[in-house]
XYZ file of C-alpha atoms in Angstrom:
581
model
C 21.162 9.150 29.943
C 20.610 7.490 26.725
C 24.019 8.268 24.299
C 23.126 11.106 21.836
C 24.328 8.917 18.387
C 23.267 5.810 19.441
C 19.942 7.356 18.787
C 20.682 9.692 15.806
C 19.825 7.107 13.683
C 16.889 5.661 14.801
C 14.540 7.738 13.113
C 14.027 5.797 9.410
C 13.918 8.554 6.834
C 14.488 7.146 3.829
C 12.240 8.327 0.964
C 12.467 11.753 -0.320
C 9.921 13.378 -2.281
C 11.343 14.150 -5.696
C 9.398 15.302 -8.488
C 8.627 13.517 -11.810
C 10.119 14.825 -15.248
C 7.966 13.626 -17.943
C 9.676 11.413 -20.205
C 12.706 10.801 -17.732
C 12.975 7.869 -15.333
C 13.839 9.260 -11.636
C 14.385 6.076 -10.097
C 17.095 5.344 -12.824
C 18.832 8.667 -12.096
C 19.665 7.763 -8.256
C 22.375 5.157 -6.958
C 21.210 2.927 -4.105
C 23.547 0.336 -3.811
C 24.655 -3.294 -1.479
C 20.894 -4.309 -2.745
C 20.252 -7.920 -3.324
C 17.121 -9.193 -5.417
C 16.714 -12.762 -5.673
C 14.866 -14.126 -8.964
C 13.393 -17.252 -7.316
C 11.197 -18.158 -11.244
C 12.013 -17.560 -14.488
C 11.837 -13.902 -15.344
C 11.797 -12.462 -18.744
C 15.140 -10.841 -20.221
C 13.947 -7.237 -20.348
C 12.516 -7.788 -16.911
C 15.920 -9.406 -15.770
C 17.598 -6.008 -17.242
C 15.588 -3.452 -15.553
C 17.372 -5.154 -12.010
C 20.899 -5.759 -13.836
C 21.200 -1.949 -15.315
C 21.406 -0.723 -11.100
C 25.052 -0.484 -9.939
C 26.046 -2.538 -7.022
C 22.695 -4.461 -7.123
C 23.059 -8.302 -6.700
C 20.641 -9.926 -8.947
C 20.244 -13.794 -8.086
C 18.565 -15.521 -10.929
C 16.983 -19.410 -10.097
C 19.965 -20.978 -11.581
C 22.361 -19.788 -9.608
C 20.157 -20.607 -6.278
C 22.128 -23.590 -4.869
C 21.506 -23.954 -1.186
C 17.801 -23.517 -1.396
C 15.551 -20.004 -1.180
C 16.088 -19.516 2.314
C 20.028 -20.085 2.487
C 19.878 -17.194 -0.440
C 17.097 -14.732 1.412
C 19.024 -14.628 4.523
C 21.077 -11.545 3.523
C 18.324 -10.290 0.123
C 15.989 -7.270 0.009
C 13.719 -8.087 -2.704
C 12.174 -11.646 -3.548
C 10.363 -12.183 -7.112
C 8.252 -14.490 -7.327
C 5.939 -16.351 -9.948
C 2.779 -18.627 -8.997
C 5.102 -21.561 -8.004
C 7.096 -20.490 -5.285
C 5.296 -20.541 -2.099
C 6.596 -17.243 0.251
C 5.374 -19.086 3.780
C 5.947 -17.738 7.076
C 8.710 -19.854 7.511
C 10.240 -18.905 4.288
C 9.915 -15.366 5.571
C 11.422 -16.254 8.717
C 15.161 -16.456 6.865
C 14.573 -13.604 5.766
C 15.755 -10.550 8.067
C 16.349 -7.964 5.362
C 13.476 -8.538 3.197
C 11.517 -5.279 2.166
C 9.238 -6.082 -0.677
C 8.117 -9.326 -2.131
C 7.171 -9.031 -6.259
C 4.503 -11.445 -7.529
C 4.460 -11.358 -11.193
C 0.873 -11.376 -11.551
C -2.678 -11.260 -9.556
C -2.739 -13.485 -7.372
C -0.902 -13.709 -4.303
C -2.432 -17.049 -2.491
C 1.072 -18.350 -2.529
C 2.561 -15.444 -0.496
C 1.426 -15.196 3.793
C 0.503 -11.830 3.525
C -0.237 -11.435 7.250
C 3.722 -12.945 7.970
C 4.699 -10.461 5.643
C 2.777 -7.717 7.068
C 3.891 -8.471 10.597
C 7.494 -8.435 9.237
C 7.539 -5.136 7.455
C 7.931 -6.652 3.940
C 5.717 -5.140 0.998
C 3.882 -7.577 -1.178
C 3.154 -6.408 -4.489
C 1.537 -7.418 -7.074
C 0.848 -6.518 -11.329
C -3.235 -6.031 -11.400
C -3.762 -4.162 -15.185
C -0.462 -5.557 -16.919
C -2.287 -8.321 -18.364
C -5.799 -5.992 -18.745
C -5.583 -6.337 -22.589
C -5.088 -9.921 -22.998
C -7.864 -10.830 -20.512
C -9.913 -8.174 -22.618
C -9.299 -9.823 -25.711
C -10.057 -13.256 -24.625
C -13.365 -12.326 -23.005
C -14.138 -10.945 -26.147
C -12.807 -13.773 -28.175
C -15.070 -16.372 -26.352
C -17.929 -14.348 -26.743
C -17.744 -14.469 -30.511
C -16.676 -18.022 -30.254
C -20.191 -18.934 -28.546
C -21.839 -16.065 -30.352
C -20.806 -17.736 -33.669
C -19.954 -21.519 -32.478
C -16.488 -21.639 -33.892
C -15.417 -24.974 -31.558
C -18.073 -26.885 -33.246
C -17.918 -25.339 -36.305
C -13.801 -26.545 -36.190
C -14.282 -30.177 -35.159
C -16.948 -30.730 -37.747
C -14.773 -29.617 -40.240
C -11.682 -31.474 -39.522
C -14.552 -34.639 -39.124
C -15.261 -34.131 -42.590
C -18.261 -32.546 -42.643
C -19.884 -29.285 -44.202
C -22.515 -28.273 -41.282
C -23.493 -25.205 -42.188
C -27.036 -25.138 -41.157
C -26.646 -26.003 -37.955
C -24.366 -23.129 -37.526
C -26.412 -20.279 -37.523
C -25.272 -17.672 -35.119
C -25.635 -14.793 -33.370
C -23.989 -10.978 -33.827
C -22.828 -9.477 -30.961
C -24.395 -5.853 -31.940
C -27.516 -5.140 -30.421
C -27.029 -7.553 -27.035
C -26.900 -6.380 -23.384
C -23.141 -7.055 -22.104
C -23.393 -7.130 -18.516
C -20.025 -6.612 -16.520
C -19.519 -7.826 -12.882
C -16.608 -5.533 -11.595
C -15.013 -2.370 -13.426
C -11.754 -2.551 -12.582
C -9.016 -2.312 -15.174
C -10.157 -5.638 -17.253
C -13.845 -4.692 -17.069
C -13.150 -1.509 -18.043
C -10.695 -2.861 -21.295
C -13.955 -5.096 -22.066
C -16.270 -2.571 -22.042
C -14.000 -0.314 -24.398
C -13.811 -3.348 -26.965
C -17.922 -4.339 -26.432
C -18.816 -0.541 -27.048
C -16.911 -1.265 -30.618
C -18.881 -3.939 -31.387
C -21.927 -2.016 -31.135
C -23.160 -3.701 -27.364
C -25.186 -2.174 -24.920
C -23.068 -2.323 -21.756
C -23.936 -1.907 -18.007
C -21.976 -2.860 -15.097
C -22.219 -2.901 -11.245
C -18.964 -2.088 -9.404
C -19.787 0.171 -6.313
C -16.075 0.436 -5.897
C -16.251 3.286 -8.919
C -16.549 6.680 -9.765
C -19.644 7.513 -12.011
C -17.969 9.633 -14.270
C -15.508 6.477 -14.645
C -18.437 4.364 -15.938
C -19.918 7.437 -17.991
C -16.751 8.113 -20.233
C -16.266 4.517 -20.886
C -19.803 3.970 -21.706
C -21.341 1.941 -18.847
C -24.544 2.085 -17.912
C -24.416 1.549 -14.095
C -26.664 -0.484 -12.615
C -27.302 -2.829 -9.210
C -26.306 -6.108 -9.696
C -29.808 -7.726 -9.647
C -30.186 -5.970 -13.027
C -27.226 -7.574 -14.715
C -28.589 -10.597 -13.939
C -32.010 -9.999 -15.059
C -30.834 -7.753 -18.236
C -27.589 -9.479 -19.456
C -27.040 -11.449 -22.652
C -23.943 -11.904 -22.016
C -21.960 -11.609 -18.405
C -19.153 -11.375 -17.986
C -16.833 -11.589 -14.253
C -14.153 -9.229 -13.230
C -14.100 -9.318 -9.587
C -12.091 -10.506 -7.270
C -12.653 -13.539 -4.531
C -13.685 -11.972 -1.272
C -16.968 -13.472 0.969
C -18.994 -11.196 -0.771
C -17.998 -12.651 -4.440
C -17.502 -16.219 -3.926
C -20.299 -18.519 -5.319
C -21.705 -14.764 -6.900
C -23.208 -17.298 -9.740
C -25.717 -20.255 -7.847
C -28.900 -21.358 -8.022
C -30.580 -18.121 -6.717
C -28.760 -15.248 -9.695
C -29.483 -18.292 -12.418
C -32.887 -17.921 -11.841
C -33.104 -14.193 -12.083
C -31.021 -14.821 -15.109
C -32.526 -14.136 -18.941
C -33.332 -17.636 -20.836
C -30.164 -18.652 -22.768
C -27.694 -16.004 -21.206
C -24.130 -17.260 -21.771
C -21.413 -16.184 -19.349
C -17.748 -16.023 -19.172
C -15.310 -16.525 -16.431
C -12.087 -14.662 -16.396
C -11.191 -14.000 -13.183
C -11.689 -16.861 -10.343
C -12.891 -20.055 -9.942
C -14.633 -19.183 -6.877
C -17.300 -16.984 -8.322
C -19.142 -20.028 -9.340
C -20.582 -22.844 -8.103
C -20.122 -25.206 -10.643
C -23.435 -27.563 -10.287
C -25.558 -24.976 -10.444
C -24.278 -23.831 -13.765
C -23.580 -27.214 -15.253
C -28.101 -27.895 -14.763
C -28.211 -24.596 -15.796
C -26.184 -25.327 -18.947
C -27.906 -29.145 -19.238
C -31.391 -27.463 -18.778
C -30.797 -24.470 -21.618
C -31.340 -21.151 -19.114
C -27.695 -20.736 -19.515
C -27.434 -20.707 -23.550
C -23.373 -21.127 -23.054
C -20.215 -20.565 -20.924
C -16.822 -20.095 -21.098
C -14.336 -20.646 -18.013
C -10.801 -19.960 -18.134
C -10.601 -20.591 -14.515
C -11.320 -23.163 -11.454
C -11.801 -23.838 -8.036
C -9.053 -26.467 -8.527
C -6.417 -26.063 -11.134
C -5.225 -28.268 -12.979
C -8.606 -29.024 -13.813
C -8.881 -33.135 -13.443
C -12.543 -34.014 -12.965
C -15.510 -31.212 -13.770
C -19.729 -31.539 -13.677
C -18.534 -29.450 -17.106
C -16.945 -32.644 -18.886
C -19.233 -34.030 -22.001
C -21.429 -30.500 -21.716
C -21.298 -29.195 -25.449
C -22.086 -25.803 -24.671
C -18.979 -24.634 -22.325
C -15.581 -23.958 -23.520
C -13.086 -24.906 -21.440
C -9.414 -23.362 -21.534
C -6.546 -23.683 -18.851
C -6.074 -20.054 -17.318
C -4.763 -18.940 -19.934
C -6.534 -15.308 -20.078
C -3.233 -13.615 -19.384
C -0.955 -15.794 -20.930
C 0.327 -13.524 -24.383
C 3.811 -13.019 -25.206
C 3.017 -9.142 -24.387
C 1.256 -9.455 -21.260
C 3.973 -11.604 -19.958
C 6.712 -9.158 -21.199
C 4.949 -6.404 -19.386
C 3.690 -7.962 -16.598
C 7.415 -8.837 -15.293
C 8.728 -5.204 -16.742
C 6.110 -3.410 -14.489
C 7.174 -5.743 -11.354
C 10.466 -5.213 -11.903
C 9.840 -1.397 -12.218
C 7.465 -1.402 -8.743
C 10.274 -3.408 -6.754
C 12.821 -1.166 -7.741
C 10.946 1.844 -7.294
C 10.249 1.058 -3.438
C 13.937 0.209 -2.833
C 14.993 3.256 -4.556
C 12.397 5.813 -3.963
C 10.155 4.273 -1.376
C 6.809 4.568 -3.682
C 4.390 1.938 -2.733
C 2.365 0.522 -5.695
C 0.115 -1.650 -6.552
C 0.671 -3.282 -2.243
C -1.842 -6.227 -1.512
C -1.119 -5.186 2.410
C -0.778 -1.124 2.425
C -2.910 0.952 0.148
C -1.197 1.974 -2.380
C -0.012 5.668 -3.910
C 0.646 6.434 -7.429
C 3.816 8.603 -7.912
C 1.968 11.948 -8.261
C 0.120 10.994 -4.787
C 3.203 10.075 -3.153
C 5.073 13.153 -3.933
C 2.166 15.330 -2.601
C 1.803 12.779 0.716
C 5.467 12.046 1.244
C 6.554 15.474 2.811
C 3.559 14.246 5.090
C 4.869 10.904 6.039
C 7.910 12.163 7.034
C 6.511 14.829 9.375
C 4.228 12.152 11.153
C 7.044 9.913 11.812
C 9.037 12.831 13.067
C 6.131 14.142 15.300
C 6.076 10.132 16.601
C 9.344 10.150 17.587
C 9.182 13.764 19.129
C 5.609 12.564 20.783
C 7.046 9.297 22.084
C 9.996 11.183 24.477
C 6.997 12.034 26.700
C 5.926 8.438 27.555
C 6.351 7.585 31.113
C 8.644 4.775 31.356
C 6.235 3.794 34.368
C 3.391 3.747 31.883
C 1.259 1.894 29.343
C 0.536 3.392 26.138
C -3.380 2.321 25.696
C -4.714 4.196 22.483
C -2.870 6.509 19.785
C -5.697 9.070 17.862
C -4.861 11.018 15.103
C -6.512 13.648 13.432
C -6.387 15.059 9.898
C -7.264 18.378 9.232
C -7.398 19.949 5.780
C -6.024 18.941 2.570
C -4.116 15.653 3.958
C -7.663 14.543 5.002
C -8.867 14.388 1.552
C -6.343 11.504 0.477
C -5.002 8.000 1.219
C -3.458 8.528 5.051
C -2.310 5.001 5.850
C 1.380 5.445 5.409
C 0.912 8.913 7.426
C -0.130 6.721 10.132
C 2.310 3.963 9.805
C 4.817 6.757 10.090
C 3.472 8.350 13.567
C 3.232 5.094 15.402
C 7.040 3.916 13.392
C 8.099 7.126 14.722
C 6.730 6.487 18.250
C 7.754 3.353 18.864
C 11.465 3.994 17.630
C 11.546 6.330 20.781
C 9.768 4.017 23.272
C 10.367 0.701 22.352
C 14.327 -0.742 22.434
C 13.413 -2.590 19.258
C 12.010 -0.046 17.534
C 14.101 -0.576 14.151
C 12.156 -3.748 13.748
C 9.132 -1.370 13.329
C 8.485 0.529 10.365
C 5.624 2.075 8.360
C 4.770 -1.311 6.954
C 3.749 -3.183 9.660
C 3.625 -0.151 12.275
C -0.245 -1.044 12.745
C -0.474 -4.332 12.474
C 2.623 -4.525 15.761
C 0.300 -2.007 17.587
C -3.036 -4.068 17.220
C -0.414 -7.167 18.529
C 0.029 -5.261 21.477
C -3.413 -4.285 22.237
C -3.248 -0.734 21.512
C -6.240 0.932 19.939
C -5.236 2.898 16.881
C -8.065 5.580 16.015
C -8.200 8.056 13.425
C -10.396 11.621 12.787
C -10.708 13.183 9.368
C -11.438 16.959 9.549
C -12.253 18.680 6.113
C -11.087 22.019 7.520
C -8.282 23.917 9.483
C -8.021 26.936 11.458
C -5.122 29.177 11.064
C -2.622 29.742 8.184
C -1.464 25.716 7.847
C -3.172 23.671 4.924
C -3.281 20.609 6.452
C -2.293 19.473 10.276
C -1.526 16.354 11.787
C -3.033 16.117 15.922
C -1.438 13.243 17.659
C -2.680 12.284 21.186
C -1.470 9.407 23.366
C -3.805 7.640 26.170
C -1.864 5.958 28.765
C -2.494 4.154 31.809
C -0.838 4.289 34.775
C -0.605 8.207 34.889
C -2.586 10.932 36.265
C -3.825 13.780 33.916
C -4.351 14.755 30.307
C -3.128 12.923 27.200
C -0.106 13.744 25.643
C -1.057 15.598 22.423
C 1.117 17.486 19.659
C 0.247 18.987 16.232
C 2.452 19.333 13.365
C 2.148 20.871 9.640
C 4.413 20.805 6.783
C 5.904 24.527 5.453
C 7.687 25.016 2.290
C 6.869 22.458 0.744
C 9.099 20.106 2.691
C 9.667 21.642 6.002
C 7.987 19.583 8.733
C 7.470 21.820 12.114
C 5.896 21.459 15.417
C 3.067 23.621 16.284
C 2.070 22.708 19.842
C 2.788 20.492 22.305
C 0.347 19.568 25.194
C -1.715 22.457 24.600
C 1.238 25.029 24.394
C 1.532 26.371 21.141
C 5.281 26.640 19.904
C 6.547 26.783 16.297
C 9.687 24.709 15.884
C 11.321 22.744 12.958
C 10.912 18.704 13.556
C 14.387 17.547 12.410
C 17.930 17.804 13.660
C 18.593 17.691 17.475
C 16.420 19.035 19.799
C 16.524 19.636 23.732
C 12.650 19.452 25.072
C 12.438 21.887 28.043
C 9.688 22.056 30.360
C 9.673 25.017 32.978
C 8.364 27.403 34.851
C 7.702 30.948 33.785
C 9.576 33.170 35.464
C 12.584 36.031 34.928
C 16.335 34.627 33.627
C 15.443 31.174 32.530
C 15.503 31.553 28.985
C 18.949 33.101 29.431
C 20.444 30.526 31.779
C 19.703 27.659 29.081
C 21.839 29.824 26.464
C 24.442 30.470 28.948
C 24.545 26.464 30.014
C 24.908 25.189 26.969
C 27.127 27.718 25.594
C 29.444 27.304 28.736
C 28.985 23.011 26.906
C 30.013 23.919 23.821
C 26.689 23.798 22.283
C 25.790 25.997 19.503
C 21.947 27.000 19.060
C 20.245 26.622 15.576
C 16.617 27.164 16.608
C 15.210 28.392 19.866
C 11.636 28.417 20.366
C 9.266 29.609 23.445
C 5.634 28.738 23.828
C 3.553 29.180 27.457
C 0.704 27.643 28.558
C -3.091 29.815 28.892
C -5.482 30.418 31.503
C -2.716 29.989 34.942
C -1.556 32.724 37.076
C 1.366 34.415 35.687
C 3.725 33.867 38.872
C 3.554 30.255 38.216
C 2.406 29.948 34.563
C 4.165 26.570 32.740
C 6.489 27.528 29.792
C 8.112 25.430 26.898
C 11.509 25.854 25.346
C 12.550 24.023 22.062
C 16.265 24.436 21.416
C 17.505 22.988 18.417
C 21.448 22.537 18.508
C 23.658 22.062 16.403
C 25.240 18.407 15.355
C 28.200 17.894 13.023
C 29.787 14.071 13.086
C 30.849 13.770 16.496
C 31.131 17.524 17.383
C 30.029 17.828 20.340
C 30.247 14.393 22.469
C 27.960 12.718 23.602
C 29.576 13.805 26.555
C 29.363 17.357 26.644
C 25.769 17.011 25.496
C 25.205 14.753 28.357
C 26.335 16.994 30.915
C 25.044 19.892 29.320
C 21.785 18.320 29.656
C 22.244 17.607 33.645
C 23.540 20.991 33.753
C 19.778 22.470 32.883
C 18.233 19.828 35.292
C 19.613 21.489 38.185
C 18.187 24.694 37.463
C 15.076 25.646 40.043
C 13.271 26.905 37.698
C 13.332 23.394 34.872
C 11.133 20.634 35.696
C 12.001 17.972 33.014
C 14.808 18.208 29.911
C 14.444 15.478 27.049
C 16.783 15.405 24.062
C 15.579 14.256 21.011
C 17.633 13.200 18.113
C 15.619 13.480 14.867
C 18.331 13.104 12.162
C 21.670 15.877 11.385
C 20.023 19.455 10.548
């Protein structure tokens, strides 16, 4: 018999759902301390002081790294990092108690995403704290080519009054076309609607009402490239983006159409617009960014119609400031409160979504780790489904699933603390079990929105093990069946699983056992199974009991629990400790 508080604690609860005050920071308000974040780049000072205004946090800063990154990471939570710091696998390695991983910024080539996934450390990043600067500078270069200010610059400090050859064009009246709507494209098309452009975009990643109050014309993308005066790219690198500019979309291009790259490198292949630029179908360009950075030798060298600048899109005194303050912010949020945001390897939640899922997440670890007592040590878990019925169907259920199979392998596996709702998924692909999910709109009955969770083994005979679970109150998370018996039981606490048949005095001899233990009975629930003879009809007992400290031992629990097993009438007992009631 497995000792009662050697598993009370198993079950990793951490992140309650509390509410948002407008105009009052809830993170700040709660004390989480023994937390170690280590600065490995240069931070700014506000961003330095939203870490050094937490109590009991240790905040390593890169000067006072002496013994290298690992040597420091061996014993930190939280690692902030910049664009120079590579986060490898075998960085990650000396790093037990990592959680989260901050890059201040986009891009997160330099961090092993997959390492860190496998590990159970978030990797954030800060997409949207440098939206306005990139904004601006799209903008900026488009007047630039618009109106030739580089030229018009050097000939001036060469001595020379060129004014004829410096006609120019307004930007009112021309066709912006915008290659991804996130939250740059969306800041340009705010600042080209200004300026009196027509602007359409493709981005089938958003709503239409999105593109409607901000003024964009959607379209497919063969139209921007056939319609667009100027284009403009705010996408990121993926197989479907990378070398989105070539040959093929320059010749479906209009006849001097300039375009500007703010966003990657990769979205161009670089001959094809240099002829294009040398042969006059592209009118002009602007790249802020390359396929190799620093940028040492370029087909764009000696072309008088490109401006060239070194990444330097997000680079304002502002964006910086706020790019590190929103980091700092995210990290500190997950430590504190658990919120995910703005994850490159778990969707994310905003804090209004993770209030309403959170109750959620909870209950589906819980109903894991009640699920995963009825595992046959003799067998092979093969395939976990879950299904989503009602509201929780409608939104973002990753971290409800993390949470079930977290939850189920805390029970069943020895190492379960080295699995949480990070990398929960990615540890049960590495073992070759098949992790399906079912989204039903509706739900029958008086719960708003149930979780089903059904195990396929092999090795066994008979059904899958199945449960259901719902959340009441608001925060209550309770069982509703349990292979096809329906009982209604609260998930949390201690709880004594009793299979048995259905006949006269059982349910009295379990209160008279584990009274005659010492046990005291919060919650006692009875379900029975449908459509078997009465005389030998299969009946399910829930008894929750109550757990203060160390009152009562493990002991008397223990024999309390062989106590029940030698009644005739009981065919299996299984404690389960969720967390004290």
């Amino acid at each position: 018999m497995q000792d009662l508080h050697a598993r009370s604690c198993r079950l990793n609860v951490p992140y309650p759902a509390i509410p948002r005050v407008e105009g009052y920071d809830l993170a700040a308000s709660i004390e989480v301390q023994n937390v170690k974040i280590v600065l490995a780049e240069k931070v700014s000072p506000a961003t330095l002081a939203v870490f050094q205004q937490e109590p009991g946090w240790q905040i390593v800063t890169p000067d006072q790294i002496k013994n290298g990154l690992a040597a420091e990471l061996a014993d930190a939570d939280g690692l902030v990092v910049r664009s120079a710091v590579q986060a490898d696998a075998a960085l990650l390695s000396a790093a037990p108690r990592l959680r989260v991983i901050g890059r201040a910024g986009v891009g997160v080539d330099n961090i092993d995403t997959d390492a860190a996934t496998r590990q159970g450390i978030v990797v954030m990043n800060t997409p949207g704290a440098n939206a306005v600067a990139v904004a601006e500078l799209t903008l900026g270069l488009m007047i630039a080519m618009g109106r030739s200010i580089p030229r018009a610059n050097a000939t001036m400090h060469a001595g020379k009054w060129d004014k004829k050859s410096l006609q120019g064009q307004e930007l009112r009246g021309k066709t912006l076309g915008i290659v991804g709507l996130g939250r740059i494209g969306l800041e340009v098309a705010r600042r080209a609607n200004a300026f009196g452009m027509e602007v359409i975009g493709y981005d089938p990643f958003i709503a239409p009402i999105v593109a409607r109050e901000n003024s964009v014309a959607l379209v497919a993308l063969d139209d921007i490239f056939q319609r667009a005066d100027y284009l403009t790219l705010h996408v990121g690198l993926t197989p479907q983006t990378e070398g989105l500019i070539n040959p093929q979309s320059i010749a479906r291009m209009k006849q001097g159409v300039r375009i500007i790259n703010c966003a990657r490198g990769e979205l161009i292949v670089d001959e094809a617009l240099a002829e294009g630029l040398k042969s006059g179908k592209v009118g002009g360009a602007a790249l802020d960014v390359f396929r190799q950075e620093p940028l040492k030798d370029s087909a764009y060298y000696g072309l008088d119609n490109v401006l060239l600048s070194p990444h330097i899109a997000g680079s304002t005194d502002e964006a910086q400031e706020a790019i590190g303050i929103q980091l700092a912010h995210q990290v500190r949020d997950y430590l504190k409160l658990g919120v995910v945001q703005n994850a490159v390897n778990l969707p994310s939640l905003s804090h209004e979504e993770y209030v309403e899922v959170a109750p959620y997440i909870e209950m589906a670890e819980r109903l894991g780790h009640f699920l995963g007592h009825a595992l046959s040590r003799a067998a092979h878990l093969e395939s976990i489904h879950l299904t989503y019925s009602g509201r929780i169907a409608q939104g973002k259920t990753d971290l409800v699933r993390n949470a079930a199979i977290a939850g189920l392998f805390a029970e069943s596996d020895p190492n379960g603390d080295s699995v949480n709702r990070i990398n929960a998924a990615a540890i049960a692909q590495d073992r070759g079990i098949r992790v399906q999910e079912e989204k039903k709109e509706f739900v029958t009955g008086g719960s708003g929105s149930v979780l089903k969770l059904t195990l396929h083994t092999a090795g066994t005979e008979g059904p899958a093990t199945t449960a259901t679970a719902t959340v009441l109150h608001g925060n209550s998370p309770r069982l509703l069946s349990f292979d096809g018996i329906d009982i209604e039981t609260p998930l949390h606490g201690t709880l004594i699983v009793i299979r048995n048949q259905d006949v006269l005095g059982v349910v009295g001899r379990i209160g008279t056992i584990l009274g005659q233990h010492g046990l005291n009975i919060a919650n006692f629930a009875l379900g029975r199974a449908h459509g078997t003879p009465a005389q030998s009809q299969h009946a399910l007992a829930v008894v929750q009991i109550d757990v203060h400290g160390d009152s009562p031992s493990s002991a008397a629990i223990n024999t309390a629990l062989e106590a029940l097993r030698e009644v005739d009438a009981i065919t299996s007992v299984h404690l389960i400790a969720l967390d004290p009631a």
